[in-house]
Amino acid sequence: MKLKEITLRHLQMKMKFPFTTSFGTVQDKEFILIEVKDEEGTSGWGESVAFVSPSYNEETLKTNWHMMEDFLIPLLKGQKISHPDDISAIFEPIRKNNMAKSAIEGAVWDLYAKRKGMPLYEALGGENTTIDVGISIGIQKTVADLLTIIKQHVDEGYKRIKVKIKPGWDVDVIREIRRSFPDIQLMADANSAYRLEDLPQLKKLDEFQLLMIEQPLASDDIVDHAVIQKELTTPICLDESIHSYEDARKALQLGSCQIINIKIGRVGGLTESKRIHDLCKEQGVPVWCGGMLEAGVGRAHNVALTTLSNFTLPGDTAASSRYWEQDIITPEVIVKDGVIQVPEKPGIGYDIDLEAVKKFMLKEKTYSL
C-alpha cells in the first residue's frame, strides 16, 4: 500500500452544552481531521483528539499539527506499508506525541480496511457486532441539575453512568445520586484531582458500590495508585497514567488498578490499543473505551475498537446527537437502548459528510508523499 497524499483540516464544532471536568470546560471543540489517500484515490480518515490547551495532557491541536507537518508526514514519504502496524515502527524515532501519531495511524487503518473490503472492526480482530455504551456527564452547577441529566440518560437506556468528581464535589454528590438511582452502574471520574493525602475522603466512596473510581491521583502516577488501591474496596481504573503497553504492564504488576480505560489517542493508536487490550485479557483485567469528545470519525474508531472481546464494560461512546447538532459523518452514530449497532461497511463504516466538513473547517493543507 503506497500513500499518495495526506490532508490536514482544522475544524471547529460547537457542542450542544459546555462539558466541565476538574481541569476545565470545553464547548467549542477544535480538532484536526486527517485524510490519507492512496494512489488509487481511496481515502482513509482519522481524527486528532488533542485539545486546544494542554489540560488533559501535554499535547495541543497546534503541537499536533506541527508534529504531523514537520516530522510524522515526512517520515511516510516513499514508504510502502503492508499493514497499519507498520506505522508504529515508522514513527518510533519520534518520542511521545501519541495523539498526533494516532490520528495518522487511524486514517491508515481506515484506508487499509477499505482496500481489503472489510469493516474496520474485522480488520482489528473484533468479534462483537453490537456494543454496550455508557454516558459521561460533566460537573454541573447544582446536584439537582446533575440528577435531571442522569435521569434523562437512564431513561434513554445508557448502560452505565460516569460522573466527574473533584474535591468539594464528590462524596455528598455521589450519595445523592445513589439515593435517587440505587441500582444503576455508576462510576466516578476524578481526572487526577486528588492526592495521596486525600485517601480518607476517597475511602468514603466505598459505601456506594461504584463500578470504579477513574484516575484519582496524578496523571503520571502508578506508584501511589497502588498504595490507595490496597486501601480501597472500589476498583481503581487508570486513564491518564497509561500511555503505552509498557505503562499498562507496570501498572498491573504493581497492582495500581483493577481496570484500564483505553483511549486510542492517548496510547498512540489502534495498534497499541490492541496490544494493551491483549495484555489485560491475558491477566483477567477488564478494559473499556474512553471518550475525548470526539466528532464522528474519532467516534467511529472507538466503536470499532470496542468490538474486541475484552471490552467488557460499557464505554463512553455516546450517540453523535448527545454532543452535536450536526456531525461530520452519515449516518451519525446512533445509540438505541444503550447499544450501538456496529456498521458493516468497509473501513470505519460511516461516510464523511464533506459539506459538513467544509462548513466547520478553519484551515486545510495537503502534503504530497
PDB file of N, CA, C and O in Angstrom, residues 159-212:
ATOM      1  N   LYS A 159     -26.107   2.191  29.505  1.00  0.00           N
ATOM      2  CA  LYS A 159     -25.811   1.051  30.371  1.00  0.00           C
ATOM      3  C   LYS A 159     -24.973   1.401  31.604  1.00  0.00           C
ATOM      4  O   LYS A 159     -24.850   0.595  32.525  1.00  0.00           O
ATOM      5  N   ARG A 160     -24.368   2.573  31.588  1.00  0.00           N
ATOM      6  CA  ARG A 160     -23.507   2.981  32.698  1.00  0.00           C
ATOM      7  C   ARG A 160     -23.438   4.495  32.748  1.00  0.00           C
ATOM      8  O   ARG A 160     -23.402   5.158  31.708  1.00  0.00           O
ATOM      9  N   ILE A 161     -23.439   5.039  33.957  1.00  0.00           N
ATOM     10  CA  ILE A 161     -23.357   6.487  34.145  1.00  0.00           C
ATOM     11  C   ILE A 161     -22.005   6.816  34.772  1.00  0.00           C
ATOM     12  O   ILE A 161     -21.642   6.283  35.823  1.00  0.00           O
ATOM     13  N   LYS A 162     -21.253   7.699  34.104  1.00  0.00           N
ATOM     14  CA  LYS A 162     -19.998   8.200  34.668  1.00  0.00           C
ATOM     15  C   LYS A 162     -20.178   9.667  35.013  1.00  0.00           C
ATOM     16  O   LYS A 162     -20.639  10.453  34.186  1.00  0.00           O
ATOM     17  N   VAL A 163     -19.818  10.032  36.247  1.00  0.00           N
ATOM     18  CA  VAL A 163     -19.890  11.432  36.651  1.00  0.00           C
ATOM     19  C   VAL A 163     -18.503  11.916  37.053  1.00  0.00           C
ATOM     20  O   VAL A 163     -17.701  11.155  37.607  1.00  0.00           O
ATOM     21  N   LYS A 164     -18.241  13.154  36.765  1.00  0.00           N
ATOM     22  CA  LYS A 164     -16.972  13.770  37.129  1.00  0.00           C
ATOM     23  C   LYS A 164     -17.015  14.214  38.587  1.00  0.00           C
ATOM     24  O   LYS A 164     -18.036  14.728  39.067  1.00  0.00           O
ATOM     25  N   ILE A 165     -15.901  14.007  39.288  1.00  0.00           N
ATOM     26  CA  ILE A 165     -15.799  14.461  40.674  1.00  0.00           C
ATOM     27  C   ILE A 165     -14.510  15.261  40.863  1.00  0.00           C
ATOM     28  O   ILE A 165     -13.578  15.169  40.061  1.00  0.00           O
ATOM     29  N   LYS A 166     -14.475  16.012  41.931  1.00  0.00           N
ATOM     30  CA  LYS A 166     -13.287  16.740  42.356  1.00  0.00           C
ATOM     31  C   LYS A 166     -13.484  17.077  43.825  1.00  0.00           C
ATOM     32  O   LYS A 166     -14.606  16.956  44.353  1.00  0.00           O
ATOM     33  N   PRO A 167     -12.431  17.470  44.545  1.00  0.00           N
ATOM     34  CA  PRO A 167     -12.606  17.848  45.947  1.00  0.00           C
ATOM     35  C   PRO A 167     -13.688  18.924  46.094  1.00  0.00           C
ATOM     36  O   PRO A 167     -13.683  19.933  45.382  1.00  0.00           O
ATOM     37  N   GLY A 168     -14.632  18.650  46.986  1.00  0.00           N
ATOM     38  CA  GLY A 168     -15.761  19.546  47.177  1.00  0.00           C
ATOM     39  C   GLY A 168     -16.972  19.175  46.342  1.00  0.00           C
ATOM     40  O   GLY A 168     -18.065  19.705  46.556  1.00  0.00           O
ATOM     41  N   TRP A 169     -16.782  18.283  45.399  1.00  0.00           N
ATOM     42  CA  TRP A 169     -17.887  17.778  44.559  1.00  0.00           C
ATOM     43  C   TRP A 169     -17.677  16.274  44.414  1.00  0.00           C
ATOM     44  O   TRP A 169     -17.283  15.781  43.383  1.00  0.00           O
ATOM     45  N   ASP A 170     -17.878  15.560  45.511  1.00  0.00           N
ATOM     46  CA  ASP A 170     -17.599  14.126  45.438  1.00  0.00           C
ATOM     47  C   ASP A 170     -18.551  13.294  46.304  1.00  0.00           C
ATOM     48  O   ASP A 170     -19.599  12.849  45.815  1.00  0.00           O
ATOM     49  N   VAL A 171     -18.240  13.086  47.575  1.00  0.00           N
ATOM     50  CA  VAL A 171     -18.990  12.141  48.398  1.00  0.00           C
ATOM     51  C   VAL A 171     -20.460  12.523  48.524  1.00  0.00           C
ATOM     52  O   VAL A 171     -21.357  11.686  48.318  1.00  0.00           O
ATOM     53  N   ASP A 172     -20.738  13.773  48.852  1.00  0.00           N
ATOM     54  CA  ASP A 172     -22.136  14.185  49.017  1.00  0.00           C
ATOM     55  C   ASP A 172     -22.906  14.083  47.707  1.00  0.00           C
ATOM     56  O   ASP A 172     -24.095  13.730  47.696  1.00  0.00           O
ATOM     57  N   VAL A 173     -22.229  14.378  46.603  1.00  0.00           N
ATOM     58  CA  VAL A 173     -22.872  14.281  45.285  1.00  0.00           C
ATOM     59  C   VAL A 173     -23.194  12.827  44.958  1.00  0.00           C
ATOM     60  O   VAL A 173     -24.314  12.499  44.534  1.00  0.00           O
ATOM     61  N   ILE A 174     -22.224  11.953  45.163  1.00  0.00           N
ATOM     62  CA  ILE A 174     -22.436  10.525  44.883  1.00  0.00           C
ATOM     63  C   ILE A 174     -23.538   9.963  45.784  1.00  0.00           C
ATOM     64  O   ILE A 174     -24.372   9.151  45.352  1.00  0.00           O
ATOM     65  N   ARG A 175     -23.579  10.411  47.020  1.00  0.00           N
ATOM     66  CA  ARG A 175     -24.638   9.954  47.938  1.00  0.00           C
ATOM     67  C   ARG A 175     -26.020  10.318  47.392  1.00  0.00           C
ATOM     68  O   ARG A 175     -26.951   9.501  47.412  1.00  0.00           O
ATOM     69  N   GLU A 176     -26.161  11.547  46.890  1.00  0.00           N
ATOM     70  CA  GLU A 176     -27.453  11.971  46.339  1.00  0.00           C
ATOM     71  C   GLU A 176     -27.815  11.169  45.091  1.00  0.00           C
ATOM     72  O   GLU A 176     -28.983  10.826  44.870  1.00  0.00           O
ATOM     73  N   ILE A 177     -26.819  10.867  44.276  1.00  0.00           N
ATOM     74  CA  ILE A 177     -27.083  10.057  43.083  1.00  0.00           C
ATOM     75  C   ILE A 177     -27.579   8.676  43.491  1.00  0.00           C
ATOM     76  O   ILE A 177     -28.567   8.162  42.951  1.00  0.00           O
ATOM     77  N   ARG A 178     -26.928   8.090  44.487  1.00  0.00           N
ATOM     78  CA  ARG A 178     -27.313   6.746  44.915  1.00  0.00           C
ATOM     79  C   ARG A 178     -28.703   6.723  45.548  1.00  0.00           C
ATOM     80  O   ARG A 178     -29.447   5.751  45.407  1.00  0.00           O
ATOM     81  N   ARG A 179     -29.080   7.786  46.222  1.00  0.00           N
ATOM     82  CA  ARG A 179     -30.427   7.851  46.786  1.00  0.00           C
ATOM     83  C   ARG A 179     -31.479   7.826  45.682  1.00  0.00           C
ATOM     84  O   ARG A 179     -32.529   7.200  45.819  1.00  0.00           O
ATOM     85  N   SER A 180     -31.183   8.518  44.595  1.00  0.00           N
ATOM     86  CA  SER A 180     -32.153   8.606  43.500  1.00  0.00           C
ATOM     87  C   SER A 180     -32.063   7.425  42.540  1.00  0.00           C
ATOM     88  O   SER A 180     -33.073   7.032  41.948  1.00  0.00           O
ATOM     89  N   PHE A 181     -30.868   6.848  42.414  1.00  0.00           N
ATOM     90  CA  PHE A 181     -30.645   5.767  41.446  1.00  0.00           C
ATOM     91  C   PHE A 181     -29.835   4.647  42.119  1.00  0.00           C
ATOM     92  O   PHE A 181     -28.641   4.487  41.850  1.00  0.00           O
ATOM     93  N   PRO A 182     -30.468   3.888  42.986  1.00  0.00           N
ATOM     94  CA  PRO A 182     -29.728   2.897  43.780  1.00  0.00           C
ATOM     95  C   PRO A 182     -29.154   1.749  42.966  1.00  0.00           C
ATOM     96  O   PRO A 182     -28.217   1.086  43.425  1.00  0.00           O
ATOM     97  N   ASP A 183     -29.679   1.506  41.762  1.00  0.00           N
ATOM     98  CA  ASP A 183     -29.315   0.285  41.047  1.00  0.00           C
ATOM     99  C   ASP A 183     -28.506   0.496  39.770  1.00  0.00           C
ATOM    100  O   ASP A 183     -28.123  -0.479  39.125  1.00  0.00           O
ATOM    101  N   ILE A 184     -28.246   1.729  39.388  1.00  0.00           N
ATOM    102  CA  ILE A 184     -27.519   1.934  38.134  1.00  0.00           C
ATOM    103  C   ILE A 184     -26.045   1.582  38.289  1.00  0.00           C
ATOM    104  O   ILE A 184     -25.482   1.627  39.384  1.00  0.00           O
ATOM    105  N   GLN A 185     -25.411   1.213  37.159  1.00  0.00           N
ATOM    106  CA  GLN A 185     -23.958   1.076  37.136  1.00  0.00           C
ATOM    107  C   GLN A 185     -23.372   2.488  37.147  1.00  0.00           C
ATOM    108  O   GLN A 185     -23.537   3.239  36.182  1.00  0.00           O
ATOM    109  N   LEU A 186     -22.701   2.831  38.222  1.00  0.00           N
ATOM    110  CA  LEU A 186     -22.233   4.195  38.451  1.00  0.00           C
ATOM    111  C   LEU A 186     -20.731   4.201  38.696  1.00  0.00           C
ATOM    112  O   LEU A 186     -20.210   3.368  39.442  1.00  0.00           O
ATOM    113  N   MET A 187     -20.046   5.118  38.051  1.00  0.00           N
ATOM    114  CA  MET A 187     -18.618   5.292  38.299  1.00  0.00           C
ATOM    115  C   MET A 187     -18.301   6.769  38.438  1.00  0.00           C
ATOM    116  O   MET A 187     -19.064   7.633  37.986  1.00  0.00           O
ATOM    117  N   ALA A 188     -17.164   7.048  39.086  1.00  0.00           N
ATOM    118  CA  ALA A 188     -16.730   8.417  39.314  1.00  0.00           C
ATOM    119  C   ALA A 188     -15.376   8.630  38.656  1.00  0.00           C
ATOM    120  O   ALA A 188     -14.465   7.808  38.803  1.00  0.00           O
ATOM    121  N   ASP A 189     -15.246   9.729  37.937  1.00  0.00           N
ATOM    122  CA  ASP A 189     -14.003  10.059  37.240  1.00  0.00           C
ATOM    123  C   ASP A 189     -13.416  11.315  37.846  1.00  0.00           C
ATOM    124  O   ASP A 189     -14.021  12.388  37.810  1.00  0.00           O
ATOM    125  N   ALA A 190     -12.204  11.185  38.402  1.00  0.00           N
ATOM    126  CA  ALA A 190     -11.586  12.300  39.120  1.00  0.00           C
ATOM    127  C   ALA A 190     -10.628  13.120  38.270  1.00  0.00           C
ATOM    128  O   ALA A 190     -10.239  14.221  38.680  1.00  0.00           O
ATOM    129  N   ASN A 191     -10.203  12.598  37.113  1.00  0.00           N
ATOM    130  CA  ASN A 191      -9.257  13.331  36.265  1.00  0.00           C
ATOM    131  C   ASN A 191      -8.085  13.901  37.054  1.00  0.00           C
ATOM    132  O   ASN A 191      -7.735  15.078  36.935  1.00  0.00           O
ATOM    133  N   SER A 192      -7.506  13.068  37.929  1.00  0.00           N
ATOM    134  CA  SER A 192      -6.278  13.414  38.662  1.00  0.00           C
ATOM    135  C   SER A 192      -6.456  14.543  39.666  1.00  0.00           C
ATOM    136  O   SER A 192      -5.495  15.257  39.984  1.00  0.00           O
ATOM    137  N   ALA A 193      -7.658  14.719  40.209  1.00  0.00           N
ATOM    138  CA  ALA A 193      -7.942  15.863  41.083  1.00  0.00           C
ATOM    139  C   ALA A 193      -7.505  15.657  42.530  1.00  0.00           C
ATOM    140  O   ALA A 193      -7.556  16.601  43.330  1.00  0.00           O
ATOM    141  N   TYR A 194      -7.078  14.431  42.895  1.00  0.00           N
ATOM    142  CA  TYR A 194      -6.788  14.134  44.306  1.00  0.00           C
ATOM    143  C   TYR A 194      -5.304  13.817  44.505  1.00  0.00           C
ATOM    144  O   TYR A 194      -4.560  13.608  43.542  1.00  0.00           O
ATOM    145  N   ARG A 195      -4.899  13.791  45.778  1.00  0.00           N
ATOM    146  CA  ARG A 195      -3.534  13.444  46.155  1.00  0.00           C
ATOM    147  C   ARG A 195      -3.574  12.322  47.180  1.00  0.00           C
ATOM    148  O   ARG A 195      -4.636  11.994  47.715  1.00  0.00           O
ATOM    149  N   LEU A 196      -2.447  11.759  47.463  1.00  0.00           N
ATOM    150  CA  LEU A 196      -2.382  10.616  48.372  1.00  0.00           C
ATOM    151  C   LEU A 196      -2.997  10.943  49.729  1.00  0.00           C
ATOM    152  O   LEU A 196      -3.663  10.098  50.350  1.00  0.00           O
ATOM    153  N   GLU A 197      -2.806  12.163  50.179  1.00  0.00           N
ATOM    154  CA  GLU A 197      -3.353  12.556  51.477  1.00  0.00           C
ATOM    155  C   GLU A 197      -4.886  12.631  51.472  1.00  0.00           C
ATOM    156  O   GLU A 197      -5.512  12.767  52.540  1.00  0.00           O
ATOM    157  N   ASP A 198      -5.501  12.559  50.300  1.00  0.00           N
ATOM    158  CA  ASP A 198      -6.960  12.557  50.211  1.00  0.00           C
ATOM    159  C   ASP A 198      -7.555  11.162  50.357  1.00  0.00           C
ATOM    160  O   ASP A 198      -8.778  10.986  50.201  1.00  0.00           O
ATOM    161  N   LEU A 199      -6.739  10.172  50.678  1.00  0.00           N
ATOM    162  CA  LEU A 199      -7.222   8.798  50.801  1.00  0.00           C
ATOM    163  C   LEU A 199      -8.420   8.669  51.738  1.00  0.00           C
ATOM    164  O   LEU A 199      -9.387   7.965  51.402  1.00  0.00           O
ATOM    165  N   PRO A 200      -8.442   9.305  52.923  1.00  0.00           N
ATOM    166  CA  PRO A 200      -9.630   9.178  53.786  1.00  0.00           C
ATOM    167  C   PRO A 200     -10.927   9.615  53.089  1.00  0.00           C
ATOM    168  O   PRO A 200     -11.972   8.980  53.284  1.00  0.00           O
ATOM    169  N   GLN A 201     -10.848  10.661  52.293  1.00  0.00           N
ATOM    170  CA  GLN A 201     -12.044  11.105  51.552  1.00  0.00           C
ATOM    171  C   GLN A 201     -12.422  10.092  50.476  1.00  0.00           C
ATOM    172  O   GLN A 201     -13.608   9.774  50.294  1.00  0.00           O
ATOM    173  N   LEU A 202     -11.449   9.582  49.774  1.00  0.00           N
ATOM    174  CA  LEU A 202     -11.726   8.595  48.727  1.00  0.00           C
ATOM    175  C   LEU A 202     -12.315   7.313  49.306  1.00  0.00           C
ATOM    176  O   LEU A 202     -13.180   6.678  48.692  1.00  0.00           O
ATOM    177  N   LYS A 203     -11.872   6.952  50.499  1.00  0.00           N
ATOM    178  CA  LYS A 203     -12.388   5.725  51.127  1.00  0.00           C
ATOM    179  C   LYS A 203     -13.879   5.845  51.443  1.00  0.00           C
ATOM    180  O   LYS A 203     -14.598   4.838  51.496  1.00  0.00           O
ATOM    181  N   LYS A 204     -14.361   7.061  51.616  1.00  0.00           N
ATOM    182  CA  LYS A 204     -15.786   7.259  51.882  1.00  0.00           C
ATOM    183  C   LYS A 204     -16.645   6.834  50.685  1.00  0.00           C
ATOM    184  O   LYS A 204     -17.831   6.542  50.831  1.00  0.00           O
ATOM    185  N   LEU A 205     -16.031   6.797  49.495  1.00  0.00           N
ATOM    186  CA  LEU A 205     -16.781   6.399  48.300  1.00  0.00           C
ATOM    187  C   LEU A 205     -17.044   4.895  48.253  1.00  0.00           C
ATOM    188  O   LEU A 205     -17.883   4.440  47.470  1.00  0.00           O
ATOM    189  N   ASP A 206     -16.340   4.130  49.089  1.00  0.00           N
ATOM    190  CA  ASP A 206     -16.513   2.672  49.078  1.00  0.00           C
ATOM    191  C   ASP A 206     -17.947   2.247  49.409  1.00  0.00           C
ATOM    192  O   ASP A 206     -18.387   1.178  48.991  1.00  0.00           O
ATOM    193  N   GLU A 207     -18.673   3.070  50.154  1.00  0.00           N
ATOM    194  CA  GLU A 207     -20.006   2.655  50.585  1.00  0.00           C
ATOM    195  C   GLU A 207     -21.047   2.697  49.464  1.00  0.00           C
ATOM    196  O   GLU A 207     -22.158   2.194  49.629  1.00  0.00           O
ATOM    197  N   PHE A 208     -20.683   3.243  48.307  1.00  0.00           N
ATOM    198  CA  PHE A 208     -21.689   3.489  47.277  1.00  0.00           C
ATOM    199  C   PHE A 208     -21.683   2.451  46.148  1.00  0.00           C
ATOM    200  O   PHE A 208     -22.367   2.622  45.148  1.00  0.00           O
ATOM    201  N   GLN A 209     -20.920   1.377  46.298  1.00  0.00           N
ATOM    202  CA  GLN A 209     -20.883   0.288  45.305  1.00  0.00           C
ATOM    203  C   GLN A 209     -20.629   0.822  43.889  1.00  0.00           C
ATOM    204  O   GLN A 209     -21.341   0.483  42.933  1.00  0.00           O
ATOM    205  N   LEU A 210     -19.615   1.652  43.777  1.00  0.00           N
ATOM    206  CA  LEU A 210     -19.256   2.182  42.468  1.00  0.00           C
ATOM    207  C   LEU A 210     -18.601   1.102  41.609  1.00  0.00           C
ATOM    208  O   LEU A 210     -17.891   0.227  42.117  1.00  0.00           O
ATOM    209  N   LEU A 211     -18.834   1.199  40.315  1.00  0.00           N
ATOM    210  CA  LEU A 211     -18.180   0.299  39.380  1.00  0.00           C
ATOM    211  C   LEU A 211     -16.673   0.513  39.407  1.00  0.00           C
ATOM    212  O   LEU A 211     -15.889  -0.442  39.302  1.00  0.00           O
ATOM    213  N   MET A 212     -16.263   1.758  39.558  1.00  0.00           N
ATOM    214  CA  MET A 212     -14.837   2.104  39.628  1.00  0.00           C
ATOM    215  C   MET A 212     -14.685   3.572  39.975  1.00  0.00           C
ATOM    216  O   MET A 212     -15.622   4.360  39.827  1.00  0.00           O
TER     217      MET A 212
END
